[in-house]
CSV table of C-alpha atoms and ligand atoms in Angstrom, one decimal:
chain,number,residue,atom,x,y,z
A,15,MET,CA,76.6,5.6,-24.4
A,16,GLU,CA,72.9,5.3,-24.3
A,17,LYS,CA,70.1,8.0,-24.5
A,18,VAL,CA,68.0,7.9,-21.4
A,19,VAL,CA,65.3,9.9,-19.6
A,20,ILE,CA,66.0,10.7,-16.0
A,21,ILE,CA,63.1,11.1,-13.7
A,22,ARG,CA,63.0,12.8,-10.3
A,23,TYR,CA,59.9,12.4,-8.2
A,24,ALA,CA,57.9,14.9,-6.3
A,25,GLU,CA,56.0,14.4,-3.1
A,26,ILE,CA,56.5,10.6,-2.7
A,27,HIS,CA,59.3,11.0,-0.2
A,28,LEU,CA,56.9,12.6,2.3
A,29,LYS,CA,55.0,9.4,2.8
A,30,GLY,CA,57.1,7.6,5.4
A,31,LYS,CA,55.9,4.1,5.9
A,32,ASN,CA,53.8,4.0,2.8
A,33,ARG,CA,56.7,5.0,0.6
A,34,GLY,CA,57.1,1.5,-0.9
A,35,TYR,CA,53.5,1.5,-2.0
A,36,PHE,CA,53.7,5.0,-3.4
A,37,GLU,CA,56.7,4.1,-5.4
A,38,HIS,CA,55.2,0.9,-6.7
A,39,VAL,CA,52.1,2.8,-8.0
A,40,PHE,CA,54.4,5.5,-9.4
A,41,SER,CA,56.4,2.9,-11.3
A,42,MET,CA,53.2,1.3,-12.7
A,43,ASN,CA,52.0,4.7,-13.9
A,44,LEU,CA,55.3,5.4,-15.6
A,45,GLU,CA,55.0,2.1,-17.3
A,46,LYS,CA,51.4,2.8,-18.5
A,47,SER,CA,52.4,6.2,-19.8
A,48,LEU,CA,55.0,4.5,-22.0
A,49,LYS,CA,52.6,2.0,-23.4
A,50,GLY,CA,53.4,1.3,-27.1
A,51,ILE,CA,57.1,2.4,-26.8
A,52,ARG,CA,59.8,-0.2,-26.3
A,53,HIS,CA,61.6,0.7,-23.1
A,54,GLU,CA,63.1,-0.4,-19.8
A,55,LEU,CA,62.3,1.3,-16.6
A,56,HIS,CA,65.0,1.2,-13.8
A,57,ARG,CA,64.8,2.3,-10.3
A,58,THR,CA,68.1,3.8,-9.1
A,59,SER,CA,69.1,5.7,-6.0
A,60,GLY,CA,66.6,8.5,-5.6
A,61,ARG,CA,65.3,8.4,-9.2
A,62,TRP,CA,64.0,6.4,-12.1
A,63,LEU,CA,65.6,5.9,-15.5
A,64,VAL,CA,63.9,5.1,-18.8
A,65,ALA,CA,66.3,3.4,-21.1
A,66,GLY,CA,66.2,1.0,-24.1
A,67,PHE,CA,63.9,3.1,-26.2
A,68,PRO,CA,64.6,4.0,-29.9
A,69,GLU,CA,66.7,7.2,-29.8
A,70,ALA,CA,64.4,9.1,-32.1
A,71,LEU,CA,61.6,8.8,-29.6
A,72,ALA,CA,63.4,10.5,-26.7
A,73,GLU,CA,61.3,13.6,-26.9
A,74,GLU,CA,58.1,11.6,-27.0
A,75,VAL,CA,59.2,9.6,-24.0
A,76,ALA,CA,60.1,12.8,-22.1
A,77,ALA,CA,56.8,14.4,-23.1
A,78,ARG,CA,54.8,11.4,-21.8
A,79,ILE,CA,56.8,11.2,-18.6
A,80,GLY,CA,56.3,14.9,-18.0
A,81,LYS,CA,52.5,14.3,-17.7
A,82,VAL,CA,52.8,11.6,-15.1
A,83,PHE,CA,51.8,12.8,-11.6
A,84,GLY,CA,54.5,12.4,-9.1
A,85,VAL,CA,57.2,13.5,-11.5
A,86,HIS,CA,59.0,16.5,-10.2
A,87,SER,CA,61.3,17.0,-13.1
A,88,TYR,CA,62.9,15.0,-15.9
A,89,SER,CA,65.9,15.3,-18.2
A,90,ILE,CA,66.9,13.7,-21.5
A,91,GLY,CA,70.5,12.7,-21.1
A,92,TYR,CA,73.1,9.9,-21.6
A,93,LEU,CA,74.1,6.9,-19.6
A,94,VAL,CA,77.7,6.2,-20.1
A,95,ASP,CA,80.9,4.7,-18.6
A,96,SER,CA,82.2,6.9,-15.9
A,97,ASP,CA,85.7,7.3,-17.3
A,98,LEU,CA,86.4,10.9,-18.2
A,99,GLY,CA,86.9,10.3,-21.9
A,100,ALA,CA,83.4,8.7,-22.3
A,101,VAL,CA,81.8,11.3,-20.1
A,102,TYR,CA,83.3,14.1,-22.1
A,103,ASP,CA,82.0,12.6,-25.4
A,104,CYS,CA,78.5,12.9,-23.9
A,105,VAL,CA,79.1,16.4,-22.5
A,106,LYS,CA,79.9,17.5,-26.1
A,107,LEU,CA,76.4,16.3,-27.1
A,108,VAL,CA,74.5,18.3,-24.4
A,109,ALA,CA,76.8,21.3,-24.1
A,110,PRO,CA,76.1,24.5,-26.1
A,111,GLU,CA,78.4,25.9,-28.8
A,112,GLU,CA,78.6,29.4,-27.4
A,113,GLY,CA,77.5,31.5,-24.4
A,114,SER,CA,78.3,31.1,-20.7
A,115,PHE,CA,78.2,27.8,-18.9
A,116,LYS,CA,79.2,25.8,-15.9
A,117,VAL,CA,79.7,22.1,-15.1
A,118,VAL,CA,78.0,20.7,-12.0
A,119,THR,CA,79.1,17.3,-10.9
A,120,HIS,CA,77.5,15.1,-8.4
A,121,ARG,CA,79.5,12.1,-7.2
A,122,GLY,CA,77.4,9.4,-5.8
A,123,TYR,CA,80.3,6.9,-6.1
A,124,LYS,CA,82.7,8.2,-3.5
A,125,LYS,CA,85.6,6.1,-4.5
A,126,TYR,CA,85.9,7.7,-7.9
A,127,PRO,CA,89.5,8.9,-8.3
A,128,LEU,CA,88.6,12.6,-8.8
A,129,THR,CA,86.4,14.8,-6.6
A,130,SER,CA,83.3,16.5,-8.0
A,131,MET,CA,85.2,19.8,-8.2
A,132,GLU,CA,88.1,18.2,-10.1
A,133,ILE,CA,85.7,16.5,-12.6
A,134,SER,CA,83.9,19.7,-13.2
A,135,ALA,CA,87.2,21.6,-13.7
A,136,GLU,CA,88.6,19.0,-16.0
A,137,ILE,CA,85.5,18.7,-18.2
A,138,GLY,CA,84.9,22.5,-18.2
A,139,GLY,CA,88.6,23.0,-19.3
A,140,ARG,CA,88.2,20.5,-22.2
A,141,LEU,CA,85.1,22.3,-23.4
A,142,LEU,CA,86.7,25.7,-23.2
A,143,SER,CA,89.6,24.6,-25.3
A,144,ASP,CA,87.4,22.8,-27.9
A,145,ARG,CA,84.8,25.6,-28.1
A,146,PRO,CA,86.3,29.0,-28.1
A,147,GLN,CA,82.9,30.7,-28.1
A,148,LEU,CA,82.1,29.4,-24.7
A,149,ARG,CA,83.0,31.1,-21.4
A,150,VAL,CA,82.6,29.9,-17.8
A,151,ASP,CA,80.2,31.7,-15.5
A,152,VAL,CA,79.7,29.8,-12.2
A,153,HIS,CA,77.1,32.3,-10.8
A,154,GLU,CA,74.6,32.9,-13.6
A,155,PRO,CA,75.4,30.6,-16.5
A,156,GLU,CA,73.2,30.5,-19.5
A,157,HIS,CA,73.8,26.7,-19.7
A,158,THR,CA,74.6,24.1,-17.1
A,159,VAL,CA,76.0,20.7,-17.9
A,160,TYR,CA,75.3,18.1,-15.2
A,161,ILE,CA,77.4,15.0,-14.6
A,162,ASP,CA,76.3,12.4,-12.1
A,163,ILE,CA,78.9,9.8,-11.2
A,164,ARG,CA,77.1,6.6,-10.1
A,165,ASP,CA,78.0,3.5,-8.3
A,166,GLY,CA,79.0,0.6,-10.6
A,167,GLY,CA,81.1,2.6,-13.0
A,168,SER,CA,78.5,4.5,-14.9
A,169,ALA,CA,77.6,8.2,-15.2
A,170,LEU,CA,74.7,10.3,-16.3
A,171,VAL,CA,75.2,13.4,-18.4
A,172,PHE,CA,72.4,15.9,-19.1
A,173,GLY,CA,71.9,19.5,-19.9
A,174,SER,CA,68.5,20.6,-18.8
A,175,PHE,CA,65.5,20.0,-16.6
A,176,GLY,CA,61.9,19.7,-17.8
A,177,GLU,CA,59.2,20.6,-15.3
A,178,GLY,CA,57.2,17.5,-14.3
A,179,ALA,CA,53.4,17.5,-13.5
A,180,GLY,CA,54.1,17.3,-9.7
A,181,GLY,CA,51.4,16.0,-7.4
A,182,MET,CA,51.0,12.4,-6.2
A,183,PRO,CA,50.8,9.2,-8.2
A,184,VAL,CA,47.4,8.5,-9.6
A,185,GLY,CA,45.9,5.6,-7.6
A,186,THR,CA,47.3,6.5,-4.2
A,187,SER,CA,44.2,8.4,-3.2
A,188,GLY,CA,41.4,6.1,-4.2
A,189,LYS,CA,38.9,6.5,-7.1
A,190,GLY,CA,36.4,9.2,-8.0
A,191,LEU,CA,33.9,9.7,-10.8
A,192,LEU,CA,34.2,13.0,-12.7
A,193,MET,CA,31.1,14.4,-14.2
A,194,ILE,CA,32.6,15.6,-17.5
A,195,SER,CA,30.7,18.0,-19.8
A,196,GLY,CA,32.2,19.3,-23.0
A,197,GLY,CA,33.0,22.6,-21.2
A,198,ILE,CA,36.2,24.2,-20.0
A,199,ASP,CA,35.8,23.5,-16.3
A,200,SER,CA,35.2,19.8,-15.7
A,201,PRO,CA,38.4,18.6,-17.5
A,202,VAL,CA,40.4,20.9,-15.4
A,203,ALA,CA,38.7,19.6,-12.2
A,204,GLY,CA,39.5,16.1,-13.3
A,205,TYR,CA,43.1,17.0,-13.8
A,206,MET,CA,43.4,18.6,-10.4
A,207,MET,CA,42.0,15.6,-8.5
A,208,ALA,CA,44.2,13.2,-10.5
A,209,LYS,CA,47.1,15.3,-9.5
A,210,ARG,CA,46.2,14.6,-5.9
A,211,GLY,CA,46.4,10.9,-6.6
A,212,LEU,CA,42.8,10.2,-7.4
A,213,ILE,CA,41.9,7.7,-10.1
A,214,VAL,CA,39.5,9.8,-12.2
A,215,GLU,CA,36.8,7.8,-14.0
A,216,LEU,CA,34.5,9.8,-16.4
A,217,LEU,CA,30.8,10.1,-16.8
A,218,HIS,CA,29.1,12.2,-19.4
A,219,PHE,CA,25.4,13.0,-19.7
A,220,HIS,CA,23.9,13.6,-23.1
A,221,SER,CA,20.5,14.5,-24.4
A,222,TYR,CA,20.6,12.7,-27.7
A,223,PRO,CA,18.9,13.5,-30.1
A,224,TYR,CA,18.7,17.1,-28.8
A,225,THR,CA,22.5,17.0,-28.6
A,226,ASN,CA,24.3,15.3,-31.5
A,227,GLU,CA,27.1,12.8,-31.9
A,228,GLY,CA,29.5,15.7,-32.3
A,229,ALA,CA,29.0,16.6,-28.7
A,230,LYS,CA,29.8,13.1,-27.6
A,231,GLU,CA,32.9,13.0,-29.8
A,232,LYS,CA,34.1,16.2,-28.3
A,233,VAL,CA,33.9,14.8,-24.8
A,234,ALA,CA,35.6,11.6,-25.9
A,235,GLU,CA,38.4,13.8,-27.3
A,236,LEU,CA,38.7,15.6,-23.9
A,237,ALA,CA,38.7,12.3,-22.2
A,238,LYS,CA,41.6,11.2,-24.4
A,239,ILE,CA,43.6,14.3,-23.6
A,240,LEU,CA,43.0,13.8,-19.9
A,241,SER,CA,44.0,10.1,-20.1
A,242,ALA,CA,47.7,11.2,-20.7
A,243,TYR,CA,47.6,12.4,-17.1
A,244,THR,CA,45.2,9.9,-15.6
A,245,GLN,CA,45.8,6.7,-17.6
A,246,VAL,CA,42.0,6.1,-17.5
A,247,ARG,CA,40.9,5.1,-21.0
A,248,LEU,CA,37.2,4.7,-20.4
A,249,LEU,CA,34.4,7.2,-20.8
A,250,ARG,CA,30.9,6.3,-19.7
A,251,THR,CA,28.0,8.1,-21.2
A,252,VAL,CA,24.3,8.1,-20.1
A,253,SER,CA,21.2,9.7,-21.5
A,254,VAL,CA,19.1,12.1,-19.6
A,255,THR,CA,16.8,13.1,-22.5
A,256,HIS,CA,13.7,11.6,-21.1
A,257,ILE,CA,14.4,13.3,-17.8
A,258,GLN,CA,14.7,16.7,-19.4
A,259,GLU,CA,11.5,16.1,-21.4
A,260,GLU,CA,9.6,15.0,-18.3
A,261,ILE,CA,10.9,18.0,-16.2
A,262,HIS,CA,10.0,20.3,-19.1
A,263,ALA,CA,6.5,18.9,-19.3
A,264,LYS,CA,5.7,18.8,-15.6
A,265,CYS,CA,7.7,21.3,-13.6
A,266,LYS,CA,8.1,25.0,-13.4
A,267,ALA,CA,10.7,26.2,-15.9
A,268,GLU,CA,12.7,28.1,-13.4
A,269,PHE,CA,13.6,24.9,-11.7
A,270,ASN,CA,14.6,23.0,-14.8
A,271,VAL,CA,18.4,23.2,-14.3
A,272,THR,CA,18.2,22.6,-10.5
A,273,LEU,CA,16.1,19.5,-11.0
A,274,LEU,CA,18.2,18.1,-13.8
A,275,ARG,CA,21.3,18.5,-11.8
A,276,ARG,CA,19.8,16.5,-8.9
A,277,PHE,CA,19.1,13.7,-11.3
A,278,MET,CA,22.7,13.9,-12.6
A,279,PHE,CA,24.1,13.6,-9.1
A,280,ARG,CA,21.9,10.7,-8.3
A,281,ILE,CA,22.8,8.8,-11.5
A,282,ALA,CA,26.4,9.6,-11.0
A,283,GLU,CA,26.3,8.2,-7.5
A,284,ARG,CA,24.8,5.0,-8.6
A,285,ILE,CA,27.4,4.6,-11.3
A,286,ALA,CA,30.2,5.6,-8.9
A,287,GLU,CA,29.1,2.9,-6.5
A,288,ARG,CA,29.1,0.2,-9.3
A,289,ALA,CA,32.5,1.4,-10.4
A,290,GLY,CA,33.9,1.3,-6.8
A,291,ALA,CA,34.4,5.1,-6.8
A,292,GLY,CA,34.3,6.8,-3.4
A,293,CYS,CA,33.5,10.4,-4.5
A,294,LEU,CA,32.1,12.5,-7.2
A,295,VAL,CA,34.0,15.3,-8.9
A,296,THR,CA,32.6,18.3,-10.7
A,297,GLY,CA,33.9,21.5,-12.3
A,298,GLU,CA,31.6,23.8,-10.3
A,299,SER,CA,32.9,27.1,-9.1
A,300,LEU,CA,31.0,29.1,-6.5
A,301,GLY,CA,28.8,31.8,-8.1
A,302,GLN,CA,29.9,31.1,-11.6
A,303,VAL,CA,26.3,30.4,-13.0
A,304,ALA,CA,22.8,30.3,-11.5
A,305,SER,CA,23.1,26.7,-10.5
A,306,GLN,CA,26.4,27.2,-8.7
A,307,THR,CA,25.2,29.4,-5.9
A,308,LEU,CA,25.4,28.0,-2.4
A,309,GLU,CA,21.7,27.1,-2.7
A,310,GLY,CA,22.3,25.4,-6.0
A,311,LEU,CA,25.2,23.3,-4.6
A,312,THR,CA,23.1,22.5,-1.5
A,313,SER,CA,20.2,21.2,-3.6
A,314,SER,CA,22.5,18.9,-5.5
A,315,ASN,CA,24.4,17.7,-2.5
A,316,ALA,CA,21.1,16.9,-0.7
A,317,VAL,CA,20.4,13.9,-3.0
A,318,VAL,CA,23.7,12.1,-2.6
A,319,LYS,CA,25.7,10.5,0.2
A,320,LEU,CA,29.1,10.4,-1.5
A,321,PRO,CA,31.3,13.4,-1.0
A,322,VAL,CA,31.4,15.8,-3.9
A,323,LEU,CA,34.8,17.2,-4.6
A,324,ARG,CA,34.8,20.6,-6.4
A,325,PRO,CA,38.4,21.5,-6.8
A,326,LEU,CA,37.6,24.7,-8.8
A,327,VAL,CA,35.2,26.1,-6.2
A,328,GLY,CA,37.4,29.1,-5.4
A,329,PHE,CA,38.7,29.7,-8.9
A,330,ASP,CA,37.9,32.6,-11.2
A,331,LYS,CA,37.1,31.6,-14.8
A,332,ASP,CA,40.4,33.3,-16.0
A,333,GLU,CA,42.4,31.0,-13.7
A,334,ILE,CA,40.5,28.0,-14.9
A,335,ILE,CA,41.1,28.9,-18.6
A,336,LEU,CA,44.8,29.4,-17.9
A,337,ARG,CA,45.0,25.8,-16.5
A,338,ALA,CA,42.9,24.4,-19.3
A,339,LYS,CA,45.4,25.9,-21.8
A,340,LYS,CA,48.3,24.5,-19.8
A,341,ILE,CA,47.0,21.0,-19.7
A,342,GLY,CA,45.9,21.1,-23.4
A,343,THR,CA,42.1,20.8,-23.1
A,344,TYR,CA,41.1,24.4,-23.8
A,345,ASP,CA,41.1,24.3,-27.6
A,346,THR,CA,38.8,21.2,-27.6
A,347,SER,CA,36.6,22.6,-24.9
A,348,VAL,CA,35.7,25.8,-26.8
A,349,LEU,CA,34.6,23.9,-29.9
A,350,PRO,CA,30.9,24.8,-30.5
A,351,TYR,CA,28.7,21.8,-29.5
A,352,GLU,CA,25.7,21.9,-27.3
A,353,ASP,CA,25.7,20.6,-23.8
A,354,CYS,CA,22.6,18.9,-22.5
A,355,CYS,CA,22.1,21.6,-19.9
A,356,THR,CA,21.6,24.2,-22.5
A,357,VAL,CA,18.9,22.3,-24.4
A,358,PHE,CA,16.0,23.1,-22.2
A,359,LEU,CA,17.6,26.1,-20.5
A,360,PRO,CA,14.9,28.4,-19.1
A,361,GLU,CA,15.2,32.2,-19.7
A,362,PHE,CA,15.3,32.9,-16.0
A,363,PRO,CA,16.7,30.0,-14.0
A,364,ALA,CA,16.2,30.1,-10.2
A,365,THR,CA,19.4,31.4,-8.7
A,366,ARG,CA,18.5,30.7,-5.1
A,367,PRO,CA,16.4,27.6,-5.2
A,368,LYS,CA,15.0,26.8,-1.8
A,369,LEU,CA,15.3,23.1,-1.1
A,370,ALA,CA,11.7,22.8,0.0
A,371,ALA,CA,10.5,24.4,-3.3
A,372,VAL,CA,12.7,22.1,-5.3
A,373,GLU,CA,11.5,19.1,-3.6
A,374,ALA,CA,7.9,20.1,-4.1
A,375,GLU,CA,8.5,20.4,-7.9
A,376,GLU,CA,10.4,17.1,-7.9
A,377,ALA,CA,7.4,15.3,-6.2
A,378,LYS,CA,5.6,15.6,-9.5
A,379,LEU,CA,8.1,13.2,-11.0
A,380,ASP,CA,8.7,9.4,-10.7
A,381,VAL,CA,12.3,9.9,-9.7
A,382,GLU,CA,13.3,6.3,-9.3
A,383,ALA,CA,11.8,5.2,-12.6
A,384,LEU,CA,13.5,8.0,-14.4
A,385,ILE,CA,16.9,7.1,-12.9
A,386,GLU,CA,16.4,3.4,-13.9
A,387,GLU,CA,15.6,4.5,-17.4
A,388,SER,CA,18.8,6.4,-17.6
A,389,LEU,CA,20.9,3.6,-16.1
A,390,ALA,CA,19.7,1.4,-18.9
A,391,THR,CA,21.4,3.7,-21.4
A,392,VAL,CA,24.9,3.5,-20.1
A,393,GLU,CA,27.5,3.2,-22.8
A,394,ARG,CA,31.2,2.6,-22.4
A,395,ILE,CA,33.6,4.3,-24.8
A,396,THR,CA,37.2,3.1,-24.6
A,397,PHE,CA,40.2,4.6,-26.5
B,30,ATP,P1,31.9,23.0,-17.5
B,30,ATP,O1,32.8,24.0,-18.1
B,30,ATP,O2,32.6,21.9,-16.8
B,30,ATP,O3,30.9,22.5,-18.5
B,30,ATP,P2,30.1,24.9,-16.6
B,30,ATP,O4,30.8,26.1,-16.0
B,30,ATP,O5,29.6,24.9,-17.9
B,30,ATP,O6,31.1,23.7,-16.4
B,30,ATP,P3,27.7,23.7,-15.7
B,30,ATP,O7,27.3,23.5,-17.1
B,30,ATP,O8,26.7,24.3,-14.7
B,30,ATP,O9,28.9,24.6,-15.5
B,30,ATP,O10,28.1,22.4,-15.1
B,30,ATP,C1,28.7,22.3,-13.8
B,30,ATP,C2,29.4,20.9,-13.6
B,30,ATP,O11,28.4,19.9,-13.8
B,30,ATP,C3,30.4,20.7,-14.7
B,30,ATP,O12,31.6,21.2,-14.4
B,30,ATP,C4,30.4,19.2,-14.7
B,30,ATP,O13,31.1,18.6,-13.7
B,30,ATP,C5,28.9,18.8,-14.5
B,30,ATP,N1,28.2,18.7,-15.8
B,30,ATP,C6,27.5,19.7,-16.5
B,30,ATP,N2,27.0,19.1,-17.6
B,30,ATP,C7,27.4,17.9,-17.7
B,30,ATP,C8,27.2,16.8,-18.6
B,30,ATP,N3,26.6,17.0,-19.7
B,30,ATP,N4,27.8,15.6,-18.3
B,30,ATP,C9,28.5,15.4,-17.2
B,30,ATP,N5,28.7,16.4,-16.3
B,30,ATP,C10,28.2,17.6,-16.5
B,31,MG,MG1,29.0,23.3,-19.1
């Protein structure tokens, strides 16, 4: 017998003619997620199997698989010869000692000498006589033991299902550039778009020396957590310090944030184009703060051609926090470091900036030169 992780996939079967491509990308993502762990990945009828890993790493393998988009569910189980004695040896490993249970058998190999019902009855009977604390309940069992008889004389035995990340394999929907702050929202936005198959590359704006190295490290940590889902191990950072200083020196304070955001979008678009990304992604949510009013979003959108995806636009903060906790970014996001937006934050930011007024303020700046200066500061952090 061999310990394996059984993988069932989610939406891939919907994709008709493209199915082969989707499955190829999915396999590659599974491989990437298991980097550093010896293993073999097998495609079998309707599912994937990870085998050949050190037994002690089964939980780690399963945890990594559970974060790959496209995975509907997964189970840690055993691959074994399909004769009943061998199957029963595995069943003993996954079955409980007490409580109620049932055995569910699926017989992919139709020539097997027993029917599914007969296998379940036989295995259930053996368990009952070996473990007197158990009882059968076919309607609402506390535990279920699954047996899957496969073509070629083997069987899979497992006892539970882990919930997969769902969604579509990353890479099947093109590439985007996530503007990632150190806050709660943008990592969740990145997660959501990766879940829809987008390769999510990362860009962070800093205002060093107004913001310190700690702020950058925090974002790098968030990037690392996200990479378990996205497999992207690169974070680009770029400085907007001189832009903030120039805006502060020349423009009306109430427009500080609006103007800075227009620069961020422009710079992001330039970097996206270089990286071959077809869209920008932000963690904005309608009405959440002064710059996220319809007028605020309009003013940012006006300076870029690429589509801006805002998967959180209709979410309440509470809902975003719940997701951040679920994906594991929350605890890092709430660490206290300053974001560049807060450095020159005016007391009363314009909540409904009229585009014409914004453009009039912006005319006081050499926009192109400021962008070029930023682009010269791009750094790449890999992990
Ligand atoms: P977040 O929790 O993601 O920081 P927020 O609610 O604090 O969002 P803002 O600070 O207004 O809202 O930022 C809105 C969006 O702009 C962020 O979700 C992110 O996509 C982008 N953004 C803000 N600051 C930065 C930054 N320093 N670097 C990169 N992107 C940023
Ligand atoms: Mg923020």
